[in-house]
Short mmCIF file of C-alpha atoms and ligand atoms in Angstrom, two decimals:
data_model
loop_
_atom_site.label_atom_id
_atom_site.label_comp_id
_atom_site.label_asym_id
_atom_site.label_seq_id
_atom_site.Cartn_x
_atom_site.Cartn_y
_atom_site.Cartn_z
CA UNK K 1 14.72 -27.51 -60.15
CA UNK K 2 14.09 -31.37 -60.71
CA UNK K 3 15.26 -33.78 -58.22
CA UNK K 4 14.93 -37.57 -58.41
CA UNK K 5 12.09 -38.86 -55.98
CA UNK K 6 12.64 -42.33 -54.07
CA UNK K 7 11.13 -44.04 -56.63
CA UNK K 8 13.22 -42.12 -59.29
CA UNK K 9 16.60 -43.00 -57.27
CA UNK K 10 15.91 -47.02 -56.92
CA UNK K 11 15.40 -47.32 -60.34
CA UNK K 12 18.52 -45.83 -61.12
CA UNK K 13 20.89 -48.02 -58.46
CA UNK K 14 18.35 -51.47 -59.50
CA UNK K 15 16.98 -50.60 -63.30
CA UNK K 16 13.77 -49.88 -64.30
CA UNK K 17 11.22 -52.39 -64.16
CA UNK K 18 10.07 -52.80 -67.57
CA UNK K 19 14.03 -53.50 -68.59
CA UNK K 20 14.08 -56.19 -65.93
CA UNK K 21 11.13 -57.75 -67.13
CA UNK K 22 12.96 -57.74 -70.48
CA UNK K 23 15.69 -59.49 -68.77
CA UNK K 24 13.83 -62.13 -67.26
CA UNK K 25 12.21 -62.66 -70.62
CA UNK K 26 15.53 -62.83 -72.71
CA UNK K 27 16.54 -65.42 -70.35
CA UNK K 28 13.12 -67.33 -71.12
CA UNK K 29 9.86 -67.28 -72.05
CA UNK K 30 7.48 -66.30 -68.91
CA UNK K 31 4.10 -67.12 -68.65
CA UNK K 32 2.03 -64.00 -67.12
CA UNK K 33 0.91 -65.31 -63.52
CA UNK K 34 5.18 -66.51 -63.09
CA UNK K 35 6.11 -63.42 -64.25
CA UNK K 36 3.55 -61.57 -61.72
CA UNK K 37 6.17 -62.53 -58.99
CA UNK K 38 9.15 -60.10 -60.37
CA UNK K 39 9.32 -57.33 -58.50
CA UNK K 40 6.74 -53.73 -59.75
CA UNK K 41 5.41 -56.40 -62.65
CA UNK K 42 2.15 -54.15 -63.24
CA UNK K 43 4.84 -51.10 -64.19
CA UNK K 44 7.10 -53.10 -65.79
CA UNK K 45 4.03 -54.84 -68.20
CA UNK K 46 1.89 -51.34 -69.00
CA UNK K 47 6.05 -49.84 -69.96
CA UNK K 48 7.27 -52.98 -71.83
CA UNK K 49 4.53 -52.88 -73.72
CA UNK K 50 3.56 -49.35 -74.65
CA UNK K 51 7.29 -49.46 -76.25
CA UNK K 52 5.82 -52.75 -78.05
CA UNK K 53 8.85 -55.24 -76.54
CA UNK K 54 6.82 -57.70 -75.82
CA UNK K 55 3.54 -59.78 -76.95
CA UNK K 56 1.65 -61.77 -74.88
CA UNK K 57 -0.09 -64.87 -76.64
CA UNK K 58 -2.03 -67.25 -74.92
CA UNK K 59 -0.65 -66.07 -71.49
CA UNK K 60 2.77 -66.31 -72.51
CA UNK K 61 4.77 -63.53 -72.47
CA UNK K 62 7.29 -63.39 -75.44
CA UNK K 63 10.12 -60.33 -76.15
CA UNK K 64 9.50 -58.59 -79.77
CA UNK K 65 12.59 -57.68 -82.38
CA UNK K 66 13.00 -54.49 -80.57
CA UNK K 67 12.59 -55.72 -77.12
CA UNK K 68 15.20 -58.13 -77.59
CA UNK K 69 17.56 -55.39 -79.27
CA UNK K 70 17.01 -52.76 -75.97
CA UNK K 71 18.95 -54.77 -73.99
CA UNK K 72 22.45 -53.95 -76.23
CA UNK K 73 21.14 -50.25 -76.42
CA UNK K 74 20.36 -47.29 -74.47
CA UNK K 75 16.67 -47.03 -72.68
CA UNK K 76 16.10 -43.19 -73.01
CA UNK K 77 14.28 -43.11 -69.50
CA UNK K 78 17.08 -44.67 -67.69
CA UNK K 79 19.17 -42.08 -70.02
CA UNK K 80 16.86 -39.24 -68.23
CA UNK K 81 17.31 -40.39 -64.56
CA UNK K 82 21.26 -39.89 -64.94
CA UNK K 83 20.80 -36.38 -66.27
CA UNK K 84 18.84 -35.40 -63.57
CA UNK K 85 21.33 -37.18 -61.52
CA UNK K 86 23.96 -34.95 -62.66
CA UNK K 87 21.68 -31.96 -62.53
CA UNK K 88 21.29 -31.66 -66.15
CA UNK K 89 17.62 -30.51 -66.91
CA UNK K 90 15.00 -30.14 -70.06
CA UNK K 91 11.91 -29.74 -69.39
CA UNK K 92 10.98 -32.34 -72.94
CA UNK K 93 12.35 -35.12 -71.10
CA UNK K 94 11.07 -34.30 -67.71
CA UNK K 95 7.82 -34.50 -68.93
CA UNK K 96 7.78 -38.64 -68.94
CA UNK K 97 9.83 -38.60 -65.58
CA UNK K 98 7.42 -36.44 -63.85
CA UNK K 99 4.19 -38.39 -65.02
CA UNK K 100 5.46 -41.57 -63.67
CA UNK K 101 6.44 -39.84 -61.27
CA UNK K 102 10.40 -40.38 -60.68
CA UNK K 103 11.19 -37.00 -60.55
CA UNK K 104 9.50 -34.14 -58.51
CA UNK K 105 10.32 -29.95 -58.73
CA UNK K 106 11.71 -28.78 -55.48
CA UNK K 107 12.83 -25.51 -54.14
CA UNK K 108 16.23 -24.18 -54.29
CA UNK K 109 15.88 -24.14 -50.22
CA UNK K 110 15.18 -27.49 -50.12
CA UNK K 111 18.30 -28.02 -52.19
CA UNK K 112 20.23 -26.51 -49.96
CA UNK K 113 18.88 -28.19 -47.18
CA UNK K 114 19.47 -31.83 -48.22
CA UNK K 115 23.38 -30.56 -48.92
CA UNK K 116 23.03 -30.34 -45.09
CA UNK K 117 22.61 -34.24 -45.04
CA UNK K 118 26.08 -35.61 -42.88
CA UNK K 119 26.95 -32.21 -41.94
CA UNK K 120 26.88 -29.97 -38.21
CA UNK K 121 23.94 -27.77 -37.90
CA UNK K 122 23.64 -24.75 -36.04
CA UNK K 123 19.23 -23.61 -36.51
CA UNK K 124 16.64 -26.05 -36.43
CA UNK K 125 14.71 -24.71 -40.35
CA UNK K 126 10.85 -25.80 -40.84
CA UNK K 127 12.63 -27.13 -44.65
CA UNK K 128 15.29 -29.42 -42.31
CA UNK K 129 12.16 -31.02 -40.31
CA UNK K 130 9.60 -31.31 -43.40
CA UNK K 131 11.95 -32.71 -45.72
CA UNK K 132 13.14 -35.09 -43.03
CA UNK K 133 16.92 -34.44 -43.34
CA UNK K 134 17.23 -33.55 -39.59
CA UNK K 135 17.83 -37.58 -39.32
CA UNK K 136 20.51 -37.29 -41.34
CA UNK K 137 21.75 -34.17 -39.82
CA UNK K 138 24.45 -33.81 -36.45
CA UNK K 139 22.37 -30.90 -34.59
CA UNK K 140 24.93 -28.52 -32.99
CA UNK K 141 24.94 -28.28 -28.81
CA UNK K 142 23.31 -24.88 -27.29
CA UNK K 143 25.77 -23.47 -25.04
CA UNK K 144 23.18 -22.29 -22.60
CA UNK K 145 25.97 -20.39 -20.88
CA UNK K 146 26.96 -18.15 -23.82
CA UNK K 147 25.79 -14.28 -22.93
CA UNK K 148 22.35 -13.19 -24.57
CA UNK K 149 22.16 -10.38 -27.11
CA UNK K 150 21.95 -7.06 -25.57
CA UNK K 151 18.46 -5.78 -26.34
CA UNK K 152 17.30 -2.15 -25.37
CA UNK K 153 13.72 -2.51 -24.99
CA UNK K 154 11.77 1.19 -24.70
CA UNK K 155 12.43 2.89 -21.46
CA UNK K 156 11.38 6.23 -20.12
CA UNK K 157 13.73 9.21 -20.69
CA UNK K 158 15.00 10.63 -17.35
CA UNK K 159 13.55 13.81 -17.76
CA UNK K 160 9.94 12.51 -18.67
CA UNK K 161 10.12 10.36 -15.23
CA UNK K 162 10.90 14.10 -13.43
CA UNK K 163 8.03 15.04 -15.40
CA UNK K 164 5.74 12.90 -13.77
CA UNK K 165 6.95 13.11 -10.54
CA UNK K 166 6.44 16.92 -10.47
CA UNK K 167 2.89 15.91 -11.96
CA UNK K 168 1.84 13.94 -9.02
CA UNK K 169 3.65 15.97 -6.21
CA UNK K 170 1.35 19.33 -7.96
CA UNK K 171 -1.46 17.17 -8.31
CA UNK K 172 -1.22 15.43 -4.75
CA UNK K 173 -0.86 19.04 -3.28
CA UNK K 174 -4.55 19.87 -4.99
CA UNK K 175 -3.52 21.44 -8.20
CA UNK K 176 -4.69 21.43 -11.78
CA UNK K 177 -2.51 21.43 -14.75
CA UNK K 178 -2.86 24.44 -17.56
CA UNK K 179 -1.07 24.34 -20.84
CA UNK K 180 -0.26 27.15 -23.51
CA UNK K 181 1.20 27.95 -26.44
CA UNK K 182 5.43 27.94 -26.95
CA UNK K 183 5.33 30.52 -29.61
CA UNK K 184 3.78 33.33 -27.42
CA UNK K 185 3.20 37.70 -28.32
CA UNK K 186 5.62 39.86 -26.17
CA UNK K 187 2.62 40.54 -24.43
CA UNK K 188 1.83 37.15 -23.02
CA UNK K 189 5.31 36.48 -21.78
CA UNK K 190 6.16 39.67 -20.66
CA UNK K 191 3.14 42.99 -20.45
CA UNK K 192 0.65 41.14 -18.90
CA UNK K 193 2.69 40.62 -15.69
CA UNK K 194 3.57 44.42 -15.88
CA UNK K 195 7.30 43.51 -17.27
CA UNK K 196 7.92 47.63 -18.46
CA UNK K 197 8.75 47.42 -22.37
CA UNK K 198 12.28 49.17 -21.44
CA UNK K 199 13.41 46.06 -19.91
CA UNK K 200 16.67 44.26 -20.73
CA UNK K 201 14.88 40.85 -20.23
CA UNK K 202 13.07 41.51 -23.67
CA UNK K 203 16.38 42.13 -25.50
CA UNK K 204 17.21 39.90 -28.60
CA UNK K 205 20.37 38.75 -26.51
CA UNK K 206 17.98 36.89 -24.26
CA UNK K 207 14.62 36.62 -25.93
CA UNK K 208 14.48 34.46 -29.95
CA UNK K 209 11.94 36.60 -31.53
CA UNK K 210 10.10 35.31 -34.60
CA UNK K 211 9.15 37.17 -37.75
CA UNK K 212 5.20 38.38 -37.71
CA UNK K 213 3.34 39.57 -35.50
CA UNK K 214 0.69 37.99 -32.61
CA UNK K 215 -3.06 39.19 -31.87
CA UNK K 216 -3.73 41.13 -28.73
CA UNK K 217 -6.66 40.10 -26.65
CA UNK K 218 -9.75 41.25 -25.73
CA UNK K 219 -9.58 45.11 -25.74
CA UNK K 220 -10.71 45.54 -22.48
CA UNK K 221 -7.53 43.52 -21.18
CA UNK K 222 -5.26 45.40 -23.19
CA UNK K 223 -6.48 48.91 -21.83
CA UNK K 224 -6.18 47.82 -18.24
CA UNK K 225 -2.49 46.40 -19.32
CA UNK K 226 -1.59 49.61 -21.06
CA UNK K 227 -3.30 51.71 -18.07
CA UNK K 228 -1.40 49.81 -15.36
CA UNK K 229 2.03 50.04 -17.36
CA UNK K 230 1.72 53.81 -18.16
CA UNK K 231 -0.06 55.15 -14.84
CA UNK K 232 -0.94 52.42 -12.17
CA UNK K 233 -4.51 51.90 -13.41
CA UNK K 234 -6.60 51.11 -10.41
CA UNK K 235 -3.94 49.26 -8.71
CA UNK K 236 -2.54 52.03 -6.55
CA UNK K 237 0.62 52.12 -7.91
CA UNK K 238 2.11 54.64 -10.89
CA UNK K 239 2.93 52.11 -13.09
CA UNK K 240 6.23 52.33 -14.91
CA UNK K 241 5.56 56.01 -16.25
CA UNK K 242 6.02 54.90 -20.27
CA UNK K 243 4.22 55.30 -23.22
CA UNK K 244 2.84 51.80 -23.52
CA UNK K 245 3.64 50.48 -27.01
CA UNK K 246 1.16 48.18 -28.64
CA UNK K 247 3.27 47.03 -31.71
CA UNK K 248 5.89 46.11 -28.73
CA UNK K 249 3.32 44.00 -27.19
CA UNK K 250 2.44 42.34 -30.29
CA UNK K 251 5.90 40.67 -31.37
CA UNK K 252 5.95 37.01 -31.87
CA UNK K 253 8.76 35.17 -29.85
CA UNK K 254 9.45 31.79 -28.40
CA UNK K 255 8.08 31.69 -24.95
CA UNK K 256 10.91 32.41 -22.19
CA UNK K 257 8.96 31.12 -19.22
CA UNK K 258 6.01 29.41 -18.28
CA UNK K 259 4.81 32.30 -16.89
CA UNK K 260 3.26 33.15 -20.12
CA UNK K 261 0.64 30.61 -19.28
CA UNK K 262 0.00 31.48 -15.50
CA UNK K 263 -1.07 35.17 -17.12
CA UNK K 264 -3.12 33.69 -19.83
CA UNK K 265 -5.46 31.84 -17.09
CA UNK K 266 -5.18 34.53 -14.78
CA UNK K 267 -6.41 36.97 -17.46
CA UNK K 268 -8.73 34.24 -18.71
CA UNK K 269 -10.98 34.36 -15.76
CA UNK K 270 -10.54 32.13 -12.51
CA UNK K 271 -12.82 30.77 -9.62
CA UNK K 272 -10.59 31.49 -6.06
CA UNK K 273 -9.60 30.01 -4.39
CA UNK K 274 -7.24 28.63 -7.51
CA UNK K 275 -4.26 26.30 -7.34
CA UNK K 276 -2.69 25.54 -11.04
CA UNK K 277 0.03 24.30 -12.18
CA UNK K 278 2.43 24.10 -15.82
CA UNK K 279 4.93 22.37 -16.78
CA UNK K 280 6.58 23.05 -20.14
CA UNK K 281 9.49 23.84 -22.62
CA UNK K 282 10.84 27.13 -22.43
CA UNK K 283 13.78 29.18 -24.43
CA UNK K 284 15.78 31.94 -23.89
CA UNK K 285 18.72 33.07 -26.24
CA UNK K 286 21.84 32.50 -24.25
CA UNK K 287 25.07 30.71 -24.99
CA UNK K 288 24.76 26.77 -23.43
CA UNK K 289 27.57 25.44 -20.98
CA UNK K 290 27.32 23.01 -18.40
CA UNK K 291 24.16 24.34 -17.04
CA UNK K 292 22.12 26.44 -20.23
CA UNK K 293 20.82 25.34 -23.18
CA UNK K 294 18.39 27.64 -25.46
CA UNK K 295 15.99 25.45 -24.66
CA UNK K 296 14.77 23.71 -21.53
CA UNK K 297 11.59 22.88 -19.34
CA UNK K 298 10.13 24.90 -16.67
CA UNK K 299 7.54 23.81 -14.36
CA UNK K 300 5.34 26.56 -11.94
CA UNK K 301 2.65 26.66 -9.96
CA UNK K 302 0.18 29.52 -8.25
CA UNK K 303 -2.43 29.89 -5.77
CA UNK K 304 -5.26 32.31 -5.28
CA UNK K 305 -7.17 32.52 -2.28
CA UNK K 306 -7.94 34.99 0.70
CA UNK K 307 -5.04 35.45 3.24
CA UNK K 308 -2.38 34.28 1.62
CA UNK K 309 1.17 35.69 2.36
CA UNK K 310 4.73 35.33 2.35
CA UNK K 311 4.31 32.26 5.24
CA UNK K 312 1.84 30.67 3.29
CA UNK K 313 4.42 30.93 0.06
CA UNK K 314 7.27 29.65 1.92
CA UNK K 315 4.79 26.86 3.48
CA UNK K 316 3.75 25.83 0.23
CA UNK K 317 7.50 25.37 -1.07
CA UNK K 318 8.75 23.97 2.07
CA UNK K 319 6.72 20.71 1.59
CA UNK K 320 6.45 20.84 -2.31
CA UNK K 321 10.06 20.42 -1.55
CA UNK K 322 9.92 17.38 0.89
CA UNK K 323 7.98 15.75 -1.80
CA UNK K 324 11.21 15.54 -3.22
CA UNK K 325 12.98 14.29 -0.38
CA UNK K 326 14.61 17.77 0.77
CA UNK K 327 13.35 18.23 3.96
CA UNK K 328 15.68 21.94 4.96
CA UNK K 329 15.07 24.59 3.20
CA UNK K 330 16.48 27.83 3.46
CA UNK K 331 14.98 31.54 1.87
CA UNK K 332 17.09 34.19 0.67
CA UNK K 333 15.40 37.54 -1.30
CA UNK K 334 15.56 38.25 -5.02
CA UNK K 335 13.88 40.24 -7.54
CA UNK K 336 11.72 39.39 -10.21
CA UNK K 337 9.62 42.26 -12.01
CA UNK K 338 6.46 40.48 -11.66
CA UNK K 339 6.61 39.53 -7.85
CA UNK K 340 7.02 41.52 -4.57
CA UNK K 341 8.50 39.87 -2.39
CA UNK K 342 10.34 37.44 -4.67
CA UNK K 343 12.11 34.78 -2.69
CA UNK K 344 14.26 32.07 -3.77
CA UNK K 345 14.35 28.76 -1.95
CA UNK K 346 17.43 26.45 -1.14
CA UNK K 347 17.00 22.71 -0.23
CA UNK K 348 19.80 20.88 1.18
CA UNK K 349 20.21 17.88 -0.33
CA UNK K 350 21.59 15.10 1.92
CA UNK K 351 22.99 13.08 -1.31
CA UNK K 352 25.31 15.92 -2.60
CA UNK K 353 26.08 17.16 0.99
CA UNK K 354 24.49 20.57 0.11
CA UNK K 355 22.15 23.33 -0.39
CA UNK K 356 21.07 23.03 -3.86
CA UNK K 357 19.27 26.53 -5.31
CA UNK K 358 16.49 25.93 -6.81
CA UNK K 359 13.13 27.50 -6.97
CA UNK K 360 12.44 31.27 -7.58
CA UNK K 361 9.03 32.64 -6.40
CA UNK K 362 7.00 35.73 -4.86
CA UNK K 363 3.62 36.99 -4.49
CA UNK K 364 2.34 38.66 -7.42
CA UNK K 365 2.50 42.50 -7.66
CA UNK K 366 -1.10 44.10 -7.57
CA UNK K 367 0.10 46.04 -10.61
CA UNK K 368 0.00 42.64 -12.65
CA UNK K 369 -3.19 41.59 -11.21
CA UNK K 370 -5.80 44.31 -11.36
CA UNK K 371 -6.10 44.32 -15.61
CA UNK K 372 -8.09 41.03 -14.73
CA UNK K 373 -9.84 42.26 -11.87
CA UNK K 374 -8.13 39.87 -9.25
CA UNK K 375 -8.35 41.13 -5.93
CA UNK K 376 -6.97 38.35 -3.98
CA UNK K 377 -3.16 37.41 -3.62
CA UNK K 378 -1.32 35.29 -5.70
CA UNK K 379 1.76 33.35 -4.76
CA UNK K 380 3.96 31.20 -6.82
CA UNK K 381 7.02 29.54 -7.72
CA UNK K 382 8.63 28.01 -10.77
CA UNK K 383 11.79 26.20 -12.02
CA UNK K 384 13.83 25.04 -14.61
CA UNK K 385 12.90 20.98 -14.94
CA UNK K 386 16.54 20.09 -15.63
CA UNK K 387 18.33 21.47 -12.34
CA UNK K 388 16.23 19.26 -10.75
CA UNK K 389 16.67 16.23 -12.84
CA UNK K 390 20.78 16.93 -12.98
CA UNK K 391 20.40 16.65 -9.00
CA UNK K 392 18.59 13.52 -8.78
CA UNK K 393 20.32 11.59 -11.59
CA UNK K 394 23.78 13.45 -10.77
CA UNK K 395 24.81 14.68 -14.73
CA UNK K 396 27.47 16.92 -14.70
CA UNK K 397 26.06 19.01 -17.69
CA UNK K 398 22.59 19.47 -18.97
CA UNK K 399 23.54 18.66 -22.33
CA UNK K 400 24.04 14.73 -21.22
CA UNK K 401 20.04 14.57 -20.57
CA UNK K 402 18.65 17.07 -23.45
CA UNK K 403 18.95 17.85 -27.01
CA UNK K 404 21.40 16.23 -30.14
CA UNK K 405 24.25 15.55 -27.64
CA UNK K 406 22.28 13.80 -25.00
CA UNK K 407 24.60 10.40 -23.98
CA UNK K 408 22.53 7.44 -25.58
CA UNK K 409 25.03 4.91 -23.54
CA UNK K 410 23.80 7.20 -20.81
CA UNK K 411 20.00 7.24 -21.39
CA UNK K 412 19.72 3.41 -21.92
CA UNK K 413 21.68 2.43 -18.51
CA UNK K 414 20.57 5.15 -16.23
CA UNK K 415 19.12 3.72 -13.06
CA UNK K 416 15.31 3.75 -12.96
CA UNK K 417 14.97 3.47 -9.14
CA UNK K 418 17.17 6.53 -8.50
CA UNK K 419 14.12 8.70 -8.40
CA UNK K 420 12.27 7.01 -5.74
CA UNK K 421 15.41 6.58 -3.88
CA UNK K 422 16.40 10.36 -4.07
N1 LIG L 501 9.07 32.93 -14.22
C1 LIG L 501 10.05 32.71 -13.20
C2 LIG L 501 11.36 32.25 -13.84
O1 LIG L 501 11.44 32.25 -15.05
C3 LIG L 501 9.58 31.71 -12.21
C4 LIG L 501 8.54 32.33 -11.34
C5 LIG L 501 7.22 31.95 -11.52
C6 LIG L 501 8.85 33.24 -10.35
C7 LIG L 501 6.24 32.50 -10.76
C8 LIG L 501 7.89 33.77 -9.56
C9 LIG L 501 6.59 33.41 -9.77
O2 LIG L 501 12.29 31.90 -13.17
#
C-alpha cells in the first residue's frame, strides 16, 4: 500500500510547487534570480518546464499557452495526491509520485499503527517507536499491582524426588545400583530363587504373561536350578520334590518384582562381600483401589558377606529406615518362598501418629543360592516405591501420584520441601 510521505502531504494542503510558480508568473513576469526566492523554486522550474509552461528568455521567466491554461484546469499530479489521499491506488500513476518521491509503499502494520495516532495504547510495538507515532500516542498506565500470569515452570514429579532419596540413602549406606530388564522369563522372576512351578504366585490372576517365549541361561545354571527345585542339589535341602519344567521356566511375563534382578547378579557372578541395590517398575495383575495399581515401583537391596544374620538384617533396616526419619521400628515374621526367616519391618511414623508397614525382607534360602555357587549369606529387603511416597506426601490413593489419573492440580502444587521435612 501507498501512503503520502511529508513531502507528498504539504503539497497537497499548500500546492505543488511548479503550479505556484505558475501563479506567481500569471500575476507577472519574474525574472529568474526574483523568482529563486519562492519557496522549492529548483522543483518548481525542472516541473514547470518539463510540462513546457514556461520559457525563459533572457532571464525572464514567461508562462506558455498551456501554462497559462493549467491554472483553470486540473494538474494530474495534484489529481494523484488526492487519490492516494483517499486510498485509491494504480500503480501507472504511482509511478511519477514515487520518483519524486511524494509517495512511499508501507506495510499494512504500519497502517495500522499510524490509525493508533490520538488513541490509548496498551503494548509498546517496535512499528509504534520506528514510525514515530508513539508521540502522537496516550501510552496506557501499568498497573504494577495486577496478579502475574500463572506459569508452571518444570518441576520434579513426587515420586522421582522418592527416587532419589532412596538413591542416596542406598548409596550413602555403601551400595551399588543394578538394573534389569521389565519384560523378564518365568525363570528370572520366579525359578532362580527356588519359587516351586506349582505356586499360586505364578498364576495369570497375579502374574501378565506375554506371548513368546524367553532364553534360558547358561546350561550349567539351569541344571543347578532344575537340580535344587527337583531334589535339593547340593544345598542340603530336598528341594520341592517336582518335575522341574523347562518350557515353564521359559515364559515371557512382565516382571513382578525387582527381585528378578537381585537373581540375575547373583547368578551373574559377584565379589563378597556385595551390597547392591534396584530400584524399578514392577507389575502384577491385580485389580487397583486405593493402594494397587498393575503397575508400580519397587526398590531392594542385598548384602553378601561372612557372618551375616538375622541382627545384621534387622540392623541394616533399622537405620536404612532412620534415613527416612523413622527412628522405631518394630519386626513381625512373614513368609516369602525365597527367604528364611522373612521378616517384615514397621516404622512408626511420628507425622501420621503410627506404625506404618513397610518393608518385607529375609535372608536368602541356601536352596536359592547354591545354583551360583554362593556360599555366604544373603540378606535383603525390598518395597513398593509408592507406600513410601503416599506416607511422605500424605495421598490418600496411589492413583493421585501414578498413571492416567494422577491429579495434575496436585502434581504442580505439591510441596517440594515436604521430603526433607518428613
Ligand atoms: N520381592 C519381595 C517383594 O516383592 C521383596 C523382597 C526382596 C523380600 C528381597 C525379601 C528379600 O515384596
Amino acid at each position: 500500500m501507498y501512503v503520502l510521505t511529508e513531502e507528498g502531504e504539504k503539497y497537497l494542503k499548500n500546492k505543488l510547487p511548479e503550479i505556484n510558480l505558475v501563479k506567481e508568473l500569471s500575476k507577472k513576469e519574474l525574472s529568474v534570480s526574483e523568482a529563486k526566492k519562492l519557496e522549492n523554486f529548483n522543483i518548481a522550474l525542472q516541473w514547470a518546464k518539463k510540462n513546457q509552461w514556461i520559457e525563459i528568455e533572457k532571464g525572464v521567466m514567461k508562462l506558455t499557452e498551456s501554462g497559462k491554461s493549467i491554472l483553470e484546469k486540473k494538474y494530474e499530479v495534484e489529481e494523484y495526491l488526492k487519490e492516494i489521499k483517499s486510498g485509491k491506488f494504480d500503480e501507472d500513476k504511482m509511478k511519477i509520485l514515487l520518483t519524486r518521491n511524494l509517495v512511499r509503499n508501507v506495510t499494512e502494520k504500519e497502517l495500522e499503527t499510524k490509525k493508533l495516532i490520538g488513541k490509548e495504547v496498551v503494548d509498546v510495538t517496535p512499528e509504534i517507536i520506528r514510525s514515530g507515532v508513539w508521540r502522537d500516542v496516550k501510552f496506557k498506565k501499568y498497573n504494577v499491582e495486577f496478579p502475574g500470569k500463572k506459569i508452571y515452570p518444570g518441576k520434579k514429579h513426587p515420586l522421582n524426588l522418592v527416587f532419589e532419596k532412596i538413591r542416596e540413602v542406598f548409596i550413602e549406606m555403601g551400595f551399588d545400583e543394578m538394573q534389569g530388564p521389565l519384560v523378564e522369563t518365568a525363570f528370572w522372576n520366579m525359578d532362580s530363587m527356588f519359587i516351586p512351578q506349582d505356586h499360586p504366585a505364578r498364576d495369570i490372576q497375579d502374574t501378565f504373561y506375554l506371548s513368546g517365549e524367553g532364553d534360558l541361561p547358561d546350561k550349567k545354571i539351569v541344571k543347578n536350578v532344575k537340580e535344587v527345585h527337583e531334589t535339593g542339589g547340593n544345598s542340603g535341602s530336598k528341594g520341592w520334590n517336582i518335575k522341574w519344567v523347562p518350557e515353564i521356566a521359559k515364559q515371557l511375563l512382565l516382571r513382578t518384582h525387582t527381585t528378578s534382578v537381585t537373581y540375575r547378579t547373583l547368578a551373574g557372578g559377584i565379589e563378597t562381600p556385595c551390597k547392591r541395590f534396584c530400584i524399578g517398575r514392577v507389575f502384577r495383575n491385580e485389580a487397583s483401589d486405593a493402594t494397587h495399581l498393575p503397575e508400580f515401583h519397587h526398590a531392594e537391596g542385598f548384602i553378601a558377606a561372612n557372618n551375616l544374620n538375622i541382627r545384621t538384617l534387622m540392623g541394616f533396616i533399622k537405620s536404612f529406615y532412620s534415613k527416612f526419619g523413622l527412628d522405631e521400628v518394630k519386626f513381625k515374621f512373614n513368609y516369602n518362598p525365597y527367604t528364611e526367616p522373612s521378616l517384615e519391618a514397621f516404622g512408626y511414623s511420628e507425622k501420621l501418629g503410627r506404625w506404618i508397614e513397610l518393608i518385607n525382607s529375609g535372608i536368602f534360602r541356601p536352596e536359592s543360592l547354591s545354583p551360583y555357587g554362593i556360599k555366604v549369606p544373603v540378606i535383603a529387603w525390598g518395597f513398593g516405591i509408592e507406600r513410601l511416597a503416599m506416607f511422605i506426601y500424605g495421598n490418600k490413593s496411589i492413583k493421585e501420584i501414578l498413571g492416567h489419573t494422577c491429579d495434575l492440580k496436585y502434581l504442580r502444587n505439591y510441596n517440594l520441601l515436604k521430603l526433607e521435612k518428613w
